Short mmCIF file of C-alpha atoms in Angstrom, two decimals:
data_model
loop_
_atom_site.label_atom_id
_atom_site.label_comp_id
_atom_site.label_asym_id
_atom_site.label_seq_id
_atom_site.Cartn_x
_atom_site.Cartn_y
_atom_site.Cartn_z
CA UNK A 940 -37.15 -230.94 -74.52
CA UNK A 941 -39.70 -231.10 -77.33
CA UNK A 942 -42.07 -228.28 -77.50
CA UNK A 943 -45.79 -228.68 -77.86
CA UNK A 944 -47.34 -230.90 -80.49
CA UNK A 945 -50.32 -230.24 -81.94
CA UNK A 946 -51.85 -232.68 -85.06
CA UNK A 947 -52.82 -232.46 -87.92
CA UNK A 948 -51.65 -228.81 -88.40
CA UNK A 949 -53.73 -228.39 -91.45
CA UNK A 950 -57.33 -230.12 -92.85
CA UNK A 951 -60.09 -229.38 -94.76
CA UNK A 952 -63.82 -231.12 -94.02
CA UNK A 953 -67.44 -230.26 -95.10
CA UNK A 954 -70.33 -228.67 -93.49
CA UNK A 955 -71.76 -231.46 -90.90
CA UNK A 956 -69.01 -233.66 -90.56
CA UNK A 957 -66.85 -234.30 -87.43
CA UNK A 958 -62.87 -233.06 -86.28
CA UNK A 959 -60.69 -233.98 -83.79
CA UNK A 960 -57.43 -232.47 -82.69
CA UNK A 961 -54.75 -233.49 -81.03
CA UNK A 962 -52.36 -231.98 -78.88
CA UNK A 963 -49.50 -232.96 -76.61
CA UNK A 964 -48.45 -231.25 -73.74
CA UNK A 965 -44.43 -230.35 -72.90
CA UNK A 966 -43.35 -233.56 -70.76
CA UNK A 967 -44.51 -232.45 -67.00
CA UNK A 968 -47.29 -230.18 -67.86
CA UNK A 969 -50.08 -230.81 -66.58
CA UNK A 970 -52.39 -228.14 -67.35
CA UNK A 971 -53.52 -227.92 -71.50
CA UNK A 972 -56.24 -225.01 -72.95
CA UNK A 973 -57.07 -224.57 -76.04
CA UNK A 974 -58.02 -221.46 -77.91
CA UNK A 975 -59.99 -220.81 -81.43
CA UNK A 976 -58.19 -217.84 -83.33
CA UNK A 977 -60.48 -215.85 -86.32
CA UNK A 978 -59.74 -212.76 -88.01
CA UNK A 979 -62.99 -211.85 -86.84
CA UNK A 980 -63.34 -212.90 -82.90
CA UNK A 981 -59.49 -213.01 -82.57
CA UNK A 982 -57.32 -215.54 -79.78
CA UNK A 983 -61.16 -216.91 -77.55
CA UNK A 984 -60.55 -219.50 -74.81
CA UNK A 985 -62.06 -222.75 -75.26
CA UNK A 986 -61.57 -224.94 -72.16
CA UNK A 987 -58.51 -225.75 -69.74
CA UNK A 988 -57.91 -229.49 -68.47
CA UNK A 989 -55.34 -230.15 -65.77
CA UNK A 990 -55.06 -233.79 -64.58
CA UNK A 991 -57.87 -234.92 -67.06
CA UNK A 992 -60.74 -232.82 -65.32
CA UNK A 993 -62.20 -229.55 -67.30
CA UNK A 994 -61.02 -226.72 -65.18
CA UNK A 995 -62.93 -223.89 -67.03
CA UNK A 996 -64.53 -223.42 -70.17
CA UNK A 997 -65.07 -220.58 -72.64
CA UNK A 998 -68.72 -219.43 -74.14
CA UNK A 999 -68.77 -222.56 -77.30
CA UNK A 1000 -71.69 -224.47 -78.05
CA UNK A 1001 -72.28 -227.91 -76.97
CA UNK A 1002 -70.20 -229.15 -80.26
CA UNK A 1003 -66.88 -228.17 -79.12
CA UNK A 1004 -66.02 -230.06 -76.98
CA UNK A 1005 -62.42 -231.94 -75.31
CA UNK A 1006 -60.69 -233.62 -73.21
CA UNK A 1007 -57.26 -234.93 -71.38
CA UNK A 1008 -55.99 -238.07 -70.83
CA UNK A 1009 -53.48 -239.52 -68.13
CA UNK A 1010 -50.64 -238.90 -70.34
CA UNK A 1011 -51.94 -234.85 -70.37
CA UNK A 1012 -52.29 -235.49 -74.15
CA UNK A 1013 -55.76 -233.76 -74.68
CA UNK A 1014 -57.96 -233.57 -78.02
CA UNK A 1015 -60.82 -231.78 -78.89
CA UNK A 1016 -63.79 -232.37 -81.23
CA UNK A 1017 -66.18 -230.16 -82.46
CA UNK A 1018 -69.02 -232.01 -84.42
CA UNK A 1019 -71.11 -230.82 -87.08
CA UNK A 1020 -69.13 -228.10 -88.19
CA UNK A 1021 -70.04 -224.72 -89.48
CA UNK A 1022 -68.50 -222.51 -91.69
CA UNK A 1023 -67.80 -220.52 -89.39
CA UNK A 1024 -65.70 -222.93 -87.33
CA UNK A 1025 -62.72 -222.29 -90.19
CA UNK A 1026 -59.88 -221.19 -87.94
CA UNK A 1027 -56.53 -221.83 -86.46
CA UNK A 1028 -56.83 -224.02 -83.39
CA UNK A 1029 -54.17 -223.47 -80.77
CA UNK A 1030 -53.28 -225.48 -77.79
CA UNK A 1031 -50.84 -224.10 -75.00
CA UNK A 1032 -49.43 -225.97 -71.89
CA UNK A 1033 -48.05 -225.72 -68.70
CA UNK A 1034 -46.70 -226.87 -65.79
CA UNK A 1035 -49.91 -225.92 -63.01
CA UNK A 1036 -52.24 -223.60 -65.46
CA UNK A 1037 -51.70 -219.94 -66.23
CA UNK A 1038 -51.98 -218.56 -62.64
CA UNK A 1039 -49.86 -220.86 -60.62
CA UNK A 1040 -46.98 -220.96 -62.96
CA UNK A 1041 -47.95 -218.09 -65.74
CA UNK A 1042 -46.09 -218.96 -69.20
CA UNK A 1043 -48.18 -220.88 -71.49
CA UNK A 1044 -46.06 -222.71 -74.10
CA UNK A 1045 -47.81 -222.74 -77.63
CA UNK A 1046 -48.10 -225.28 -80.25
CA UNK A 1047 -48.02 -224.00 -83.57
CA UNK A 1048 -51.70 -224.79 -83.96
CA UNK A 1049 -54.59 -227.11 -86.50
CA UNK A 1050 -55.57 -224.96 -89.47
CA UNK A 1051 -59.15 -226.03 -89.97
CA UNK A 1052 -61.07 -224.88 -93.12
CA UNK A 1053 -64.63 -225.66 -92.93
CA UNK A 1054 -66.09 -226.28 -96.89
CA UNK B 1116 -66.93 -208.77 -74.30
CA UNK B 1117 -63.15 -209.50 -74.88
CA UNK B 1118 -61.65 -208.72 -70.76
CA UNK B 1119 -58.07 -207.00 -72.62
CA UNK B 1120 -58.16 -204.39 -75.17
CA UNK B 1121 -55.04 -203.71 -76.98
CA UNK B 1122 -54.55 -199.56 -78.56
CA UNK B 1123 -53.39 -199.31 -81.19
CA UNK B 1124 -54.45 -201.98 -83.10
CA UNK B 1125 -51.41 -201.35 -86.01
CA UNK B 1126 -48.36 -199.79 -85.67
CA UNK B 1127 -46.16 -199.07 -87.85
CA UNK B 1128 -42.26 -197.44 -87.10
CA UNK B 1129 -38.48 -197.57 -88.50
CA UNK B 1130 -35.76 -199.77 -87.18
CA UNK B 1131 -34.37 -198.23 -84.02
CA UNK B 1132 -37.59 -196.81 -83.00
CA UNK B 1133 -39.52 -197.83 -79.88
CA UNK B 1134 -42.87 -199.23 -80.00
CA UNK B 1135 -45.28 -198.87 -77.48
CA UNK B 1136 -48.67 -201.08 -76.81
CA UNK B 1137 -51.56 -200.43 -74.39
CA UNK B 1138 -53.84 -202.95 -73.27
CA UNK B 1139 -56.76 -201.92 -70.74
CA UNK B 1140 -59.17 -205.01 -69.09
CA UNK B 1141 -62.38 -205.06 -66.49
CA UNK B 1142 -62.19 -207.32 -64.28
CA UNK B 1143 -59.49 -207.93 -61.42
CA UNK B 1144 -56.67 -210.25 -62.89
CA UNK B 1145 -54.07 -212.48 -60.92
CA UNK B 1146 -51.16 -211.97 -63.82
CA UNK B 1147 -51.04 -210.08 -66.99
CA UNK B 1148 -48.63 -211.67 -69.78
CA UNK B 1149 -47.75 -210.67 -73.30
CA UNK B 1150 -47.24 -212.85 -75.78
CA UNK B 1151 -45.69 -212.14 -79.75
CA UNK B 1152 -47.20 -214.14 -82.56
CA UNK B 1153 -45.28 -214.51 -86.06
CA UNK B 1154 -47.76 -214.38 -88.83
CA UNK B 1155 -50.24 -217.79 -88.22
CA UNK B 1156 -47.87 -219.58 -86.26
CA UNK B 1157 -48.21 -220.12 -82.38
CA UNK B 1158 -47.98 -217.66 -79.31
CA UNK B 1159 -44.26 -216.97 -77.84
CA UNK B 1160 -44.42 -215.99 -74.43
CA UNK B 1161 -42.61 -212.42 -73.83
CA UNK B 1162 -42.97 -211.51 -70.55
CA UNK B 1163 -45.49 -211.71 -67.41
CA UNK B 1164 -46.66 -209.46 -64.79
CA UNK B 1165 -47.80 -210.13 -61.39
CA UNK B 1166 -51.05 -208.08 -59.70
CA UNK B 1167 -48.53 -207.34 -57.29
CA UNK B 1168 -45.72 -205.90 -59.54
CA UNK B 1169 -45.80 -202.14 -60.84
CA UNK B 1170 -42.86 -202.93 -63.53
CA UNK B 1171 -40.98 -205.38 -65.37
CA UNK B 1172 -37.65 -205.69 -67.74
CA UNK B 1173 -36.77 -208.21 -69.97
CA UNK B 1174 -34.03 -207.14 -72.37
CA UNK B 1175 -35.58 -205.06 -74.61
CA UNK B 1176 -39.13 -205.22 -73.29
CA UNK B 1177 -40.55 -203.17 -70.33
CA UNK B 1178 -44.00 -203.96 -68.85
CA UNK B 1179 -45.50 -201.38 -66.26
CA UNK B 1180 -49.06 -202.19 -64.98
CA UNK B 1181 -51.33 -199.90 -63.37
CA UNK B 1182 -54.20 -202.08 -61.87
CA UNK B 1183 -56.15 -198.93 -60.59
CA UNK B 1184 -56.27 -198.30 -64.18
CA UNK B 1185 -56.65 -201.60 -65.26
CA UNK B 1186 -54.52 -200.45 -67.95
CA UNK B 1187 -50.58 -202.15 -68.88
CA UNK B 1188 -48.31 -201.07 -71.27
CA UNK B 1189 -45.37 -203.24 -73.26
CA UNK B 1190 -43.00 -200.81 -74.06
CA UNK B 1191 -39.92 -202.33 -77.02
CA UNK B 1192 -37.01 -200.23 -77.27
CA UNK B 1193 -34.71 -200.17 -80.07
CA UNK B 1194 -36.87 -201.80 -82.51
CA UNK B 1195 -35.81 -204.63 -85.25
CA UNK B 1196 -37.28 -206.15 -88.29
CA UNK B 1197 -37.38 -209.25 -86.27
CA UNK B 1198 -39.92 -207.30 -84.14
CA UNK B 1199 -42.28 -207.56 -86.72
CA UNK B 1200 -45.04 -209.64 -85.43
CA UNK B 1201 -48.45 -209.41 -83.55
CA UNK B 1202 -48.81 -208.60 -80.00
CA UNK B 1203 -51.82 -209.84 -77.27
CA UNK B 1204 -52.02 -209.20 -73.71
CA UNK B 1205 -53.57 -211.74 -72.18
CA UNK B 1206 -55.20 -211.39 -68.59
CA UNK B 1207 -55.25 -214.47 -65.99
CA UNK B 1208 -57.99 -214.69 -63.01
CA UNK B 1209 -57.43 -216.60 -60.09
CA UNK B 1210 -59.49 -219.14 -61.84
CA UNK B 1211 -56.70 -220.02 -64.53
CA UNK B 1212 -59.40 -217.86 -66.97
CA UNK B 1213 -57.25 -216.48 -69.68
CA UNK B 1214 -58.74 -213.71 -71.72
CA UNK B 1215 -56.71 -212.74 -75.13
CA UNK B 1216 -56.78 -209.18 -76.24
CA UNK B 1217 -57.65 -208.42 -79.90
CA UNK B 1218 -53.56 -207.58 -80.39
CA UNK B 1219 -51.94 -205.33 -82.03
CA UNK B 1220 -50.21 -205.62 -85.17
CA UNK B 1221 -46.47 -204.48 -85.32
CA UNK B 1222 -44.64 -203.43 -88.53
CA UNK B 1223 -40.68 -202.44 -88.08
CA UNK B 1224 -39.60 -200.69 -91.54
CA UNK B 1225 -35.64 -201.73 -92.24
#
C-alpha cells in the first residue's frame, strides 16, 4: 500500500509569487490536513478536508488556502508569499480524521524556501 | 497559544538509558498521540491515547495520561541510537482539531 505522496518535495520561488502543493492521501482515506512546520512556530495546523469539504481550519491568512478533490487528493496554495512562509509543508491522512480513527499517516512533506 | 507543551525541550542520554517526555495541554482533548520525527522528514505515528485510557504499552514505549492534570508522559525504555529523533504530542478535540506540541528533541549517545 503506498504511503502518502506529497509533490514537489522541494522548491524555491520569490517574494509575491504563487505555490501549490500537492498531496495524495493513502488509498481509502478520506480525511487530509495539512500542517506548516518552522523552527520558529514549530508543527501549526492549517486546515482538514474530509470528503472535499473544509472541516476546520488553523489561524493563516486569507493566502493559504486548499482544498480536496473526489479522489481525496488535496492541494494547497498560498499566494503572494512572504519570507516568512519558508518552511516544510506536511500533509497527513486518514481513514475518518484524527478523532474517529486517531493515526495520521505523514508524507514526507514540500520544502518551500521563500527568496 | 500552542494547546501541548512538551518538557524538556532536549534530552540528551546513553544507549540503554530511558528517556522520559512530558507534555501538558488546556483544553479537554478526545485522544492524545505521539508521534517521532527523523530530522526534516515526516511524522511516524508512535502510539495514541484515548480520554478514557489512564495507560498504554507499545513495545518499548509507555504512555500514561492524567487528564485532571492535563499532563501525559511517553516514557522509552532501553534506549537506542535509532531513538534519536524528535518527539510531539499532539492533542485531538472532538472537532478533529489537532494541536502539535513544540517537541522535544532526543539525542541517544552510542
Amino acid at each position: 500500500k503506498a504511503g502518502v505522496t506529497q509533490t514537489p518535495r522541494y522548491l524555491i520561488k520569490t517574494r509575491g509569487q504563487q505555490v501549490t502543493l500537492s498531496c495524495s492521501p493513502i488509498s481509502g482515506h478520506r480525511s487530509v490536513s495539512w500542517y506548516q512546520q518552522t523552527p520558529g512556530q514549530g508543527l501549526q495546523f492549517l486546515f482538514e478536508y474530509f470528503s472535499e469539504t473544509q472541516r476546520n481550519k488553523g489561524n493563516f491568512p486569507g493566502r493559504f488556502s486548499g482544498r480536496q478533490f473526489s479522489n481525496s487528493r488535496s492541494e494547497m496554495n498560498v499566494s503572494t508569499l512572504e519570507l516568512g512562509d519558508s518552511a516544510l509543508y506536511l500533509c497527513a491522512s486518514s481513514v475518518a480524521g484524527p478523532t474517529n480513527t486517531g493515526e495520521l499517516f505523514f508524507g514526507e512533506g514540500s520544502r518551500l524556501t521563500v527568496l | 497559544s500552542q494547546q501541548g507543551e512538551e518538557d524538556p525541550q532536549a534530552l540528551s542520554i546513553q544507549e540503554g538509558e530511558n528517556a522520559t517526555m512530558n507534555c501538558s495541554y488546556k483544553t479537554s482533548i478526545n485522544n492524545l498521540q505521539w508521534y517521532r520525527q527523523n530530522s526534516g522528514r515526516g511524522l511516524v505515528h508512535l502510539i495514541l491515547i484515548r480520554s478514557n485510557e489512564r495507560e498504554k504499552h507499545s513495545g518499548r514505549l509507555r504512555v500514561t495520561l492524567d487528564t485532571s492534570k492535563k499532563s501525559s508522559s511517553l516514557l522509552i525504555t532501553a534506549s537506542r541510537a535509532a531513538d534519536t529523533a524528535s518527539y510531539f504530542c499532539a492533542t485531538v478535540t472532538s472537532y478533529d482539531k489537532v494541536i502539535f506540541g513544540p517537541g522535544t528533541s532526543l539525542s541517544v549517545i552510542p
